[in-house]
mmCIF file of C-alpha atoms and ligand atoms in Angstrom:
data_model
loop_
_atom_site.group_PDB
_atom_site.id
_atom_site.type_symbol
_atom_site.label_atom_id
_atom_site.label_comp_id
_atom_site.label_asym_id
_atom_site.label_seq_id
_atom_site.Cartn_x
_atom_site.Cartn_y
_atom_site.Cartn_z
ATOM 1 C CA MET A 5 23.456 -19.251 -9.288
ATOM 2 C CA ALA A 6 22.627 -17.618 -5.959
ATOM 3 C CA ALA A 7 20.204 -14.704 -6.095
ATOM 4 C CA THR A 8 21.209 -11.089 -5.542
ATOM 5 C CA VAL A 9 20.149 -10.165 -2.012
ATOM 6 C CA ILE A 10 18.115 -6.957 -1.981
ATOM 7 C CA ASP A 11 19.452 -4.996 0.967
ATOM 8 C CA GLY A 12 16.571 -2.976 2.386
ATOM 9 C CA ARG A 13 18.634 -1.655 5.285
ATOM 10 C CA ALA A 14 21.161 -0.055 2.930
ATOM 11 C CA VAL A 15 18.505 1.406 0.617
ATOM 12 C CA ALA A 16 16.470 2.708 3.576
ATOM 13 C CA GLN A 17 19.597 4.377 4.926
ATOM 14 C CA GLU A 18 20.146 6.097 1.575
ATOM 15 C CA VAL A 19 16.527 7.307 1.482
ATOM 16 C CA ARG A 20 16.801 8.619 5.042
ATOM 17 C CA ALA A 21 20.073 10.404 4.290
ATOM 18 C CA ASP A 22 18.472 11.999 1.225
ATOM 19 C CA VAL A 23 15.471 13.168 3.291
ATOM 20 C CA ALA A 24 17.827 14.563 5.971
ATOM 21 C CA ARG A 25 19.791 16.492 3.347
ATOM 22 C CA ARG A 26 16.632 17.954 1.796
ATOM 23 C CA VAL A 27 15.170 18.879 5.188
ATOM 24 C CA ALA A 28 18.436 20.646 6.115
ATOM 25 C CA GLU A 29 18.371 22.537 2.808
ATOM 26 C CA ARG A 30 14.812 23.724 3.465
ATOM 27 C CA THR A 31 15.372 24.772 7.040
ATOM 28 C CA SER A 32 18.652 26.546 6.246
ATOM 29 C CA GLY A 33 16.625 28.557 3.719
ATOM 30 C CA GLY A 34 14.326 29.670 6.533
ATOM 31 C CA ALA A 35 11.456 27.172 6.069
ATOM 32 C CA ARG A 36 9.849 25.521 9.078
ATOM 33 C CA PRO A 37 10.950 21.865 9.453
ATOM 34 C CA PRO A 38 8.396 19.266 8.344
ATOM 35 C CA GLY A 39 6.372 17.865 11.250
ATOM 36 C CA LEU A 40 4.973 14.363 11.750
ATOM 37 C CA ALA A 41 2.213 13.761 14.308
ATOM 38 C CA THR A 42 1.548 10.209 15.450
ATOM 39 C CA ALA A 43 -1.558 9.260 17.421
ATOM 40 C CA LEU A 44 -1.317 6.064 19.446
ATOM 41 C CA VAL A 45 -4.415 4.883 21.289
ATOM 42 C CA GLY A 46 -3.919 2.359 24.096
ATOM 43 C CA ASP A 47 -0.846 0.471 25.229
ATOM 44 C CA ASP A 48 -0.276 -2.225 22.625
ATOM 45 C CA ALA A 49 3.407 -3.136 23.034
ATOM 46 C CA ALA A 50 4.145 -3.650 19.318
ATOM 47 C CA SER A 51 2.453 -0.351 18.392
ATOM 48 C CA ASP A 52 4.483 1.407 21.072
ATOM 49 C CA VAL A 53 7.697 0.048 19.506
ATOM 50 C CA TYR A 54 6.577 1.128 15.995
ATOM 51 C CA VAL A 55 5.612 4.643 17.096
ATOM 52 C CA ASN A 56 8.857 5.088 19.042
ATOM 53 C CA GLY A 57 10.761 3.971 15.933
ATOM 54 C CA LYS A 58 8.919 6.508 13.770
ATOM 55 C CA GLN A 59 9.538 9.315 16.239
ATOM 56 C CA ARG A 60 13.227 8.421 16.536
ATOM 57 C CA ALA A 61 13.571 8.319 12.760
ATOM 58 C CA CYS A 62 11.970 11.785 12.492
ATOM 59 C CA ALA A 63 14.458 13.227 14.970
ATOM 60 C CA GLU A 64 17.370 11.724 13.014
ATOM 61 C CA VAL A 65 16.414 13.500 9.780
ATOM 62 C CA GLY A 66 15.350 16.846 11.267
ATOM 63 C CA ILE A 67 11.575 16.282 11.075
ATOM 64 C CA THR A 68 9.751 17.577 14.164
ATOM 65 C CA GLY A 69 7.867 14.744 15.884
ATOM 66 C CA PHE A 70 4.569 15.222 17.726
ATOM 67 C CA ASP A 71 3.947 12.069 19.759
ATOM 68 C CA HIS A 72 0.313 11.926 20.961
ATOM 69 C CA ARG A 73 -0.849 9.147 23.279
ATOM 70 C CA LEU A 74 -4.466 8.492 24.228
ATOM 71 C CA ALA A 75 -5.845 6.077 26.805
ATOM 72 C CA ALA A 76 -7.138 2.714 25.544
ATOM 73 C CA ASP A 77 -10.648 3.556 26.780
ATOM 74 C CA CYS A 78 -10.889 6.964 25.089
ATOM 75 C CA ASP A 79 -13.887 7.443 22.814
ATOM 76 C CA PHE A 80 -14.203 8.241 19.118
ATOM 77 C CA ALA A 81 -14.773 11.940 19.814
ATOM 78 C CA ALA A 82 -11.468 12.229 21.700
ATOM 79 C CA VAL A 83 -9.458 10.821 18.782
ATOM 80 C CA ALA A 84 -11.504 12.837 16.277
ATOM 81 C CA GLY A 85 -10.828 16.002 18.299
ATOM 82 C CA LEU A 86 -7.091 15.358 18.291
ATOM 83 C CA LEU A 87 -7.110 14.746 14.532
ATOM 84 C CA ALA A 88 -9.004 18.010 13.961
ATOM 85 C CA GLU A 89 -6.336 19.886 15.952
ATOM 86 C CA LEU A 90 -3.521 18.233 14.023
ATOM 87 C CA ASN A 91 -5.221 18.922 10.681
ATOM 88 C CA ALA A 92 -5.392 22.614 11.605
ATOM 89 C CA ASP A 93 -1.823 22.904 12.952
ATOM 90 C CA PRO A 94 0.540 24.410 10.355
ATOM 91 C CA ALA A 95 3.563 22.885 12.143
ATOM 92 C CA VAL A 96 2.172 19.423 11.387
ATOM 93 C CA SER A 97 2.793 18.300 7.796
ATOM 94 C CA GLY A 98 1.782 14.673 8.263
ATOM 95 C CA VAL A 99 -0.675 12.852 10.536
ATOM 96 C CA LEU A 100 -0.979 9.154 11.193
ATOM 97 C CA VAL A 101 -3.122 7.038 13.467
ATOM 98 C CA GLN A 102 -1.179 3.963 14.561
ATOM 99 C CA LEU A 103 -3.130 0.808 13.748
ATOM 100 C CA PRO A 104 -4.579 -1.421 15.043
ATOM 101 C CA LEU A 105 -6.893 0.617 17.251
ATOM 102 C CA PRO A 106 -8.508 -0.833 20.369
ATOM 103 C CA ALA A 107 -11.758 -2.728 19.717
ATOM 104 C CA GLY A 108 -14.689 -0.342 19.571
ATOM 105 C CA LEU A 109 -12.858 2.418 17.681
ATOM 106 C CA ASP A 110 -13.629 2.468 13.972
ATOM 107 C CA ALA A 111 -10.218 2.678 12.255
ATOM 108 C CA GLY A 112 -11.716 3.409 8.834
ATOM 109 C CA ALA A 113 -13.900 6.241 10.134
ATOM 110 C CA LEU A 114 -11.003 7.792 12.062
ATOM 111 C CA THR A 115 -8.528 7.485 9.189
ATOM 112 C CA ALA A 116 -11.104 9.257 7.016
ATOM 113 C CA LEU A 117 -10.848 12.310 9.288
ATOM 114 C CA ILE A 118 -7.181 12.902 8.396
ATOM 115 C CA ASP A 119 -6.723 15.832 6.014
ATOM 116 C CA PRO A 120 -5.750 14.111 2.704
ATOM 117 C CA ALA A 121 -2.938 16.687 2.308
ATOM 118 C CA LYS A 122 -1.442 15.313 5.560
ATOM 119 C CA ASP A 123 -2.210 11.639 4.873
ATOM 120 C CA VAL A 124 1.402 10.440 4.991
ATOM 121 C CA ASP A 125 0.318 6.803 5.443
ATOM 122 C CA GLY A 126 -1.588 7.146 2.148
ATOM 123 C CA LEU A 127 -4.530 5.202 3.541
ATOM 124 C CA THR A 128 -7.458 7.633 3.163
ATOM 125 C CA ALA A 129 -9.996 7.150 0.384
ATOM 126 C CA PRO A 130 -8.841 10.331 -1.440
ATOM 127 C CA SER A 131 -5.221 9.042 -1.478
ATOM 128 C CA ALA A 132 -6.384 5.616 -2.665
ATOM 129 C CA GLY A 133 -8.547 7.297 -5.315
ATOM 130 C CA LEU A 134 -5.658 9.379 -6.651
ATOM 131 C CA LEU A 135 -3.538 6.233 -6.864
ATOM 132 C CA ALA A 136 -6.323 4.279 -8.579
ATOM 133 C CA GLN A 137 -6.615 7.080 -11.150
ATOM 134 C CA GLY A 138 -2.844 7.227 -11.622
ATOM 135 C CA ARG A 139 -2.697 10.832 -10.372
ATOM 136 C CA PRO A 140 0.027 12.216 -8.066
ATOM 137 C CA GLY A 141 -0.576 11.864 -4.339
ATOM 138 C CA LEU A 142 0.761 10.425 -1.105
ATOM 139 C CA ARG A 143 1.305 6.678 -1.539
ATOM 140 C CA PRO A 144 1.125 4.035 1.226
ATOM 141 C CA CYS A 145 4.586 3.559 2.695
ATOM 142 C CA THR A 146 5.152 -0.199 2.504
ATOM 143 C CA PRO A 147 4.213 -0.614 -1.179
ATOM 144 C CA ALA A 148 6.116 2.586 -1.985
ATOM 145 C CA GLY A 149 9.108 0.969 -0.272
ATOM 146 C CA VAL A 150 8.733 -2.120 -2.469
ATOM 147 C CA ILE A 151 8.774 0.023 -5.620
ATOM 148 C CA GLU A 152 11.818 1.921 -4.330
ATOM 149 C CA LEU A 153 13.691 -1.354 -3.754
ATOM 150 C CA LEU A 154 12.828 -2.565 -7.258
ATOM 151 C CA ASP A 155 14.024 0.726 -8.737
ATOM 152 C CA ARG A 156 17.252 0.805 -6.774
ATOM 153 C CA TYR A 157 18.071 -2.685 -8.029
ATOM 154 C CA ASP A 158 17.177 -1.739 -11.630
ATOM 155 C CA VAL A 159 14.394 -4.300 -11.894
ATOM 156 C CA THR A 160 12.481 -3.720 -15.133
ATOM 157 C CA LEU A 161 8.796 -3.119 -14.471
ATOM 158 C CA GLU A 162 7.561 -1.912 -17.839
ATOM 159 C CA GLY A 163 6.079 -4.916 -19.630
ATOM 160 C CA ALA A 164 7.060 -7.279 -16.809
ATOM 161 C CA GLU A 165 4.654 -9.893 -15.464
ATOM 162 C CA ALA A 166 4.116 -8.857 -11.839
ATOM 163 C CA VAL A 167 2.198 -11.021 -9.395
ATOM 164 C CA VAL A 168 1.125 -9.580 -6.049
ATOM 165 C CA LEU A 169 0.149 -12.100 -3.408
ATOM 166 C CA GLY A 170 -2.361 -10.393 -1.089
ATOM 167 C CA ARG A 171 -5.062 -7.779 -1.658
ATOM 168 C CA SER A 172 -5.064 -5.763 1.582
ATOM 169 C CA GLN A 173 -5.735 -2.013 1.611
ATOM 170 C CA LEU A 174 -2.364 -1.576 3.311
ATOM 171 C CA VAL A 175 -0.134 -3.465 0.896
ATOM 172 C CA GLY A 176 -1.531 -5.654 -1.895
ATOM 173 C CA ARG A 177 -4.055 -3.331 -3.542
ATOM 174 C CA PRO A 178 -1.963 -0.165 -3.552
ATOM 175 C CA LEU A 179 1.099 -2.104 -4.676
ATOM 176 C CA ALA A 180 -0.844 -3.580 -7.604
ATOM 177 C CA ALA A 181 -1.908 -0.052 -8.612
ATOM 178 C CA MET A 182 1.675 1.229 -8.344
ATOM 179 C CA LEU A 183 2.993 -1.621 -10.484
ATOM 180 C CA LEU A 184 0.273 -0.910 -13.039
ATOM 181 C CA GLU A 185 1.263 2.763 -12.964
ATOM 182 C CA ARG A 186 4.741 1.557 -13.952
ATOM 183 C CA SER A 187 3.290 -0.434 -16.873
ATOM 184 C CA ALA A 188 3.774 -3.913 -15.440
ATOM 185 C CA THR A 189 1.177 -6.547 -16.333
ATOM 186 C CA VAL A 190 -0.295 -7.142 -12.894
ATOM 187 C CA THR A 191 -2.073 -10.136 -11.386
ATOM 188 C CA VAL A 192 -3.369 -9.989 -7.810
ATOM 189 C CA CYS A 193 -3.750 -13.258 -5.873
ATOM 190 C CA HIS A 194 -5.615 -13.903 -2.620
ATOM 191 C CA SER A 195 -6.983 -16.706 -0.490
ATOM 192 C CA ARG A 196 -9.471 -17.787 -3.154
ATOM 193 C CA THR A 197 -6.982 -17.889 -6.057
ATOM 194 C CA VAL A 198 -6.983 -21.257 -7.789
ATOM 195 C CA ASP A 199 -3.582 -22.914 -8.313
ATOM 196 C CA LEU A 200 -1.503 -20.262 -6.627
ATOM 197 C CA PRO A 201 1.888 -21.828 -7.507
ATOM 198 C CA ALA A 202 1.087 -21.830 -11.241
ATOM 199 C CA VAL A 203 -0.087 -18.196 -11.218
ATOM 200 C CA CYS A 204 2.955 -17.062 -9.227
ATOM 201 C CA ALA A 205 5.325 -19.003 -11.477
ATOM 202 C CA ARG A 206 4.389 -16.653 -14.347
ATOM 203 C CA ALA A 207 5.903 -13.716 -12.498
ATOM 204 C CA ASP A 208 9.031 -11.832 -13.453
ATOM 205 C CA VAL A 209 8.394 -9.874 -10.251
ATOM 206 C CA LEU A 210 6.681 -11.708 -7.399
ATOM 207 C CA VAL A 211 5.682 -9.850 -4.224
ATOM 208 C CA ALA A 212 4.344 -11.780 -1.236
ATOM 209 C CA ALA A 213 2.206 -9.882 1.292
ATOM 210 C CA VAL A 214 0.024 -12.535 2.896
ATOM 211 C CA GLY A 215 1.146 -13.073 6.484
ATOM 212 C CA VAL A 216 1.575 -16.850 6.073
ATOM 213 C CA PRO A 217 5.057 -18.065 7.065
ATOM 214 C CA ARG A 218 7.025 -19.514 4.128
ATOM 215 C CA LEU A 219 3.948 -19.877 1.892
ATOM 216 C CA VAL A 220 6.007 -19.122 -1.217
ATOM 217 C CA THR A 221 8.105 -22.175 -1.951
ATOM 218 C CA ALA A 222 10.540 -22.702 -4.842
ATOM 219 C CA ASP A 223 7.817 -24.123 -7.116
ATOM 220 C CA PHE A 224 6.069 -20.700 -7.017
ATOM 221 C CA VAL A 225 9.085 -19.038 -8.581
ATOM 222 C CA LYS A 226 10.144 -18.685 -12.211
ATOM 223 C CA PRO A 227 13.926 -19.113 -12.513
ATOM 224 C CA GLY A 228 15.568 -15.686 -12.417
ATOM 225 C CA ALA A 229 12.500 -13.869 -11.059
ATOM 226 C CA THR A 230 12.729 -11.037 -8.531
ATOM 227 C CA VAL A 231 11.032 -12.003 -5.264
ATOM 228 C CA ILE A 232 10.055 -9.404 -2.679
ATOM 229 C CA ASP A 233 8.920 -10.625 0.716
ATOM 230 C CA VAL A 234 6.715 -8.187 2.638
ATOM 231 C CA GLY A 235 5.642 -10.743 5.261
ATOM 232 C CA ILE A 236 6.547 -10.342 8.909
ATOM 233 C CA ASN A 237 5.628 -13.424 10.900
ATOM 234 C CA ARG A 238 6.742 -14.026 14.452
ATOM 235 C CA GLY A 239 6.920 -17.701 15.390
ATOM 236 C CA PRO A 240 9.004 -20.303 17.183
ATOM 237 C CA ASP A 241 11.841 -19.747 14.641
ATOM 238 C CA GLY A 242 11.844 -15.996 15.298
ATOM 239 C CA LEU A 243 10.972 -13.570 12.526
ATOM 240 C CA VAL A 244 10.195 -15.175 9.151
ATOM 241 C CA GLY A 245 8.714 -13.876 5.945
ATOM 242 C CA ASP A 246 6.091 -15.250 3.573
ATOM 243 C CA VAL A 247 8.843 -16.743 1.417
ATOM 244 C CA ASP A 248 10.747 -19.970 2.087
ATOM 245 C CA TYR A 249 13.988 -18.064 1.759
ATOM 246 C CA GLU A 250 16.775 -20.608 1.210
ATOM 247 C CA PRO A 251 15.238 -22.745 -1.572
ATOM 248 C CA VAL A 252 13.685 -19.701 -3.261
ATOM 249 C CA ALA A 253 17.046 -17.886 -3.223
ATOM 250 C CA GLU A 254 18.481 -20.844 -5.179
ATOM 251 C CA ARG A 255 15.998 -20.201 -7.984
ATOM 252 C CA ALA A 256 15.323 -16.451 -7.962
ATOM 253 C CA GLY A 257 17.447 -13.802 -9.661
ATOM 254 C CA ALA A 258 17.037 -11.408 -6.745
ATOM 255 C CA ILE A 259 15.327 -11.705 -3.367
ATOM 256 C CA SER A 260 14.625 -9.503 -0.362
ATOM 257 C CA PRO A 261 15.294 -11.133 3.017
ATOM 258 C CA VAL A 262 13.271 -10.953 6.234
ATOM 259 C CA PRO A 263 14.410 -9.174 8.277
ATOM 260 C CA GLY A 264 16.401 -6.546 6.400
ATOM 261 C CA GLY A 265 14.327 -6.282 3.225
ATOM 262 C CA VAL A 266 11.032 -4.386 2.989
ATOM 263 C CA GLY A 267 10.746 -3.763 6.747
ATOM 264 C CA PRO A 268 13.272 -0.902 7.002
ATOM 265 C CA MET A 269 11.798 0.755 3.888
ATOM 266 C CA THR A 270 8.418 1.516 5.466
ATOM 267 C CA ILE A 271 9.680 4.163 7.891
ATOM 268 C CA ALA A 272 12.047 5.591 5.281
ATOM 269 C CA MET A 273 9.101 6.145 2.930
ATOM 270 C CA LEU A 274 7.063 7.665 5.764
ATOM 271 C CA LEU A 275 9.808 10.253 6.232
ATOM 272 C CA ARG A 276 9.886 10.919 2.508
ATOM 273 C CA ASN A 277 6.078 11.327 2.449
ATOM 274 C CA THR A 278 6.235 13.758 5.387
ATOM 275 C CA LEU A 279 8.788 15.889 3.553
ATOM 276 C CA ALA A 280 6.673 15.717 0.374
ATOM 277 C CA ALA A 281 3.570 16.832 2.321
ATOM 278 C CA ALA A 282 5.522 19.754 3.816
ATOM 279 C CA ILE A 283 6.829 20.831 0.406
ATOM 280 C CA ARG A 284 3.359 20.521 -1.076
ATOM 281 C CA SER A 285 1.742 22.577 1.703
ATOM 282 C CA THR A 286 4.297 25.364 1.219
ATOM 283 C CA ALA A 287 3.829 25.267 -2.561
ATOM 284 C CA ASP A 288 0.020 25.354 -2.135
ATOM 285 C CA GLY A 289 0.380 28.217 0.351
ATOM 286 C CA GLU A 290 2.520 30.145 -2.116
ATOM 287 C CA LEU A 291 0.027 29.403 -4.886
ATOM 288 C CA SER A 292 -2.957 30.616 -2.879
ATOM 289 C CA ARG A 293 -1.004 33.712 -1.718
ATOM 290 C CA ALA A 294 -0.130 34.418 -5.351
ATOM 291 C CA GLN A 295 -3.764 33.910 -6.357
ATOM 292 C CA ALA A 296 -4.940 36.146 -3.526
ATOM 293 C CA THR A 297 -2.488 38.934 -4.307
ATOM 294 C CA GLY A 298 -2.497 38.520 -8.087
ATOM 295 C CA ARG A 299 1.312 38.155 -8.058
HETATM 296 P P1 LIG B 24 -3.774 -8.856 5.531
HETATM 297 O O1 LIG B 24 -4.556 -7.601 5.614
HETATM 298 O O2 LIG B 24 -4.024 -9.948 6.509
HETATM 299 O O3 LIG B 24 -3.964 -9.436 4.048
HETATM 300 C C1 LIG B 24 -3.438 -10.677 3.700
HETATM 301 C C2 LIG B 24 -3.772 -10.989 2.276
HETATM 302 O O4 LIG B 24 -3.215 -12.243 1.964
HETATM 303 C C3 LIG B 24 -5.271 -11.098 2.001
HETATM 304 O O5 LIG B 24 -5.577 -10.484 0.763
HETATM 305 C C4 LIG B 24 -5.525 -12.601 1.959
HETATM 306 O O6 LIG B 24 -6.532 -12.978 1.046
HETATM 307 C C5 LIG B 24 -4.201 -13.111 1.420
HETATM 308 N N1 LIG B 24 -3.954 -14.475 1.885
HETATM 309 C C6 LIG B 24 -3.955 -14.939 3.154
HETATM 310 N N2 LIG B 24 -3.671 -16.247 3.178
HETATM 311 C C7 LIG B 24 -3.470 -16.617 1.887
HETATM 312 C C8 LIG B 24 -3.163 -17.851 1.247
HETATM 313 N N3 LIG B 24 -2.976 -18.975 1.945
HETATM 314 N N4 LIG B 24 -3.048 -17.858 -0.091
HETATM 315 C C9 LIG B 24 -3.231 -16.726 -0.805
HETATM 316 N N5 LIG B 24 -3.525 -15.539 -0.260
HETATM 317 C C10 LIG B 24 -3.653 -15.490 1.068
HETATM 318 O O7 LIG B 24 -2.218 -8.570 5.625
HETATM 319 P P2 LIG B 24 -1.327 -7.267 5.231
HETATM 320 O O8 LIG B 24 -1.616 -6.168 6.177
HETATM 321 O O9 LIG B 24 -1.393 -7.016 3.765
HETATM 322 O O10 LIG B 24 0.115 -7.848 5.586
HETATM 323 C C11 LIG B 24 0.660 -8.966 4.922
HETATM 324 C C12 LIG B 24 1.973 -9.329 5.549
HETATM 325 O O11 LIG B 24 2.870 -8.227 5.398
HETATM 326 C C13 LIG B 24 1.923 -9.584 7.065
HETATM 327 O O12 LIG B 24 2.886 -10.569 7.396
HETATM 328 C C14 LIG B 24 2.317 -8.258 7.666
HETATM 329 O O13 LIG B 24 2.889 -8.409 8.950
HETATM 330 C C15 LIG B 24 3.335 -7.793 6.675
HETATM 331 N N6 LIG B 24 3.508 -6.353 6.611
HETATM 332 C C16 LIG B 24 4.779 -5.895 6.605
HETATM 333 C C17 LIG B 24 5.020 -4.541 6.534
HETATM 334 C C18 LIG B 24 6.433 -4.062 6.496
HETATM 335 O O14 LIG B 24 6.712 -2.919 6.842
HETATM 336 N N7 LIG B 24 7.365 -4.887 6.043
HETATM 337 C C19 LIG B 24 3.970 -3.631 6.474
HETATM 338 C C20 LIG B 24 2.668 -4.129 6.436
HETATM 339 C C21 LIG B 24 2.451 -5.501 6.501
HETATM 340 P P3 LIG B 24 -8.099 -12.596 1.245
HETATM 341 O O15 LIG B 24 -8.190 -11.143 0.878
HETATM 342 O O16 LIG B 24 -8.786 -13.480 0.294
HETATM 343 O O17 LIG B 24 -8.401 -12.863 2.689
#
C-alpha cells in the first residue's frame, strides 16, 4: 500500500494562517505587532534568499520585519553592537543571525549574545538547556516543524520507537530531546553508528537529518513506519532529500517528500516562535509591572 504523503506546504499554510489570525487579534486589541529582526552578514546568495523569504513571510502575517545587512568584512564588534541594539529594542520580539557567517566570525559566540527571550531560532545555550531539562522555552524551528507535522498527521509518539539520523545542534539533538519530551523511546544515530540500517529498521518514526542524498533506502524502514526527511541536497537531479523516496514510500506508512515536506515548516515555526516571544514579553512586562505596583 502506498504511504500517506505528509504535506508540509499545507500544514505550514495552516500554521501561518493561525499566526496571522492571532497577530491580528493582538493588534486589534491595541498591542504592538510582534517584530522579527534578521541579521545577514555578507552576500551569500542562498542566505539572501532565506532572509528574503523570512521577511516576506513576516509581512504576510502582520509581523514587523527588521532586515539588517552587514558587509562581509565587518568585524565581531559590529555584529555584537547590532545584536545589543536589537536586544534592547522593545519593537523587536525575535532576533536571528542568519547562518553560516563569513569565515572569521564566531557563530557560536555571536548567537550567545542574543537575548534568550528573543531567541526565536532556539539555538542559544539557555534555549537548549531549557529543552534538555524539558522546561518551556523557544524551540529550534526545523525540529519543531517535524513535531508539528507528526502531530497534524496523528502519529503516535508516546511509547513509539523513534530514530533520529543526525546529531547536529540545529536539527538532530533538539529533535531527539523533543521526541523524548513526548515520551518516545529515542535513538540518535550519526556517522559512527554501527549497522545503521538495522538500527533505523527498529523505528516506528524515522527522521533523517544527515545531508547525504538518498542515504535512507527501503531496507532502513520498518513496514508501516512514518518517515520524515529533513535533508535538503542540491545535486544534478535537482533538490533531493536524505531518503530514497520512491522505494521507501512503497514500504512506509507515511512519508514527507522533498521538497514540500519539512522545508516549508521551518519558516512557519519561526513565525510562531516570534509571536510566542512577543506574547511572553508582554506577559513578563505585565508581571513585572504588577510586582512593581503591588497590583
Ligand atoms: P550537519 O550539521 O551536517 O549534521 C549532519 C549529521 O548527520 C551529523 O550528526 C553527522 O554525524 C550525520 N551523518 C552524516 N553522514 C552520515 C552517514 N553517512 N551516516 C550517518 N550519519 C551521518 O547537518 P544539519 O544541519 O543537521 O542538516 C542535515 C540536513 O538537513 C541537511 O541536508 C540540511 O540541508 C537539512 N536541513 C534542512 C532544514 C529544513 O528547513 N528543511 C533545516 C536545517 C537543515 P556526525 O555528527 O558523526 O558527523
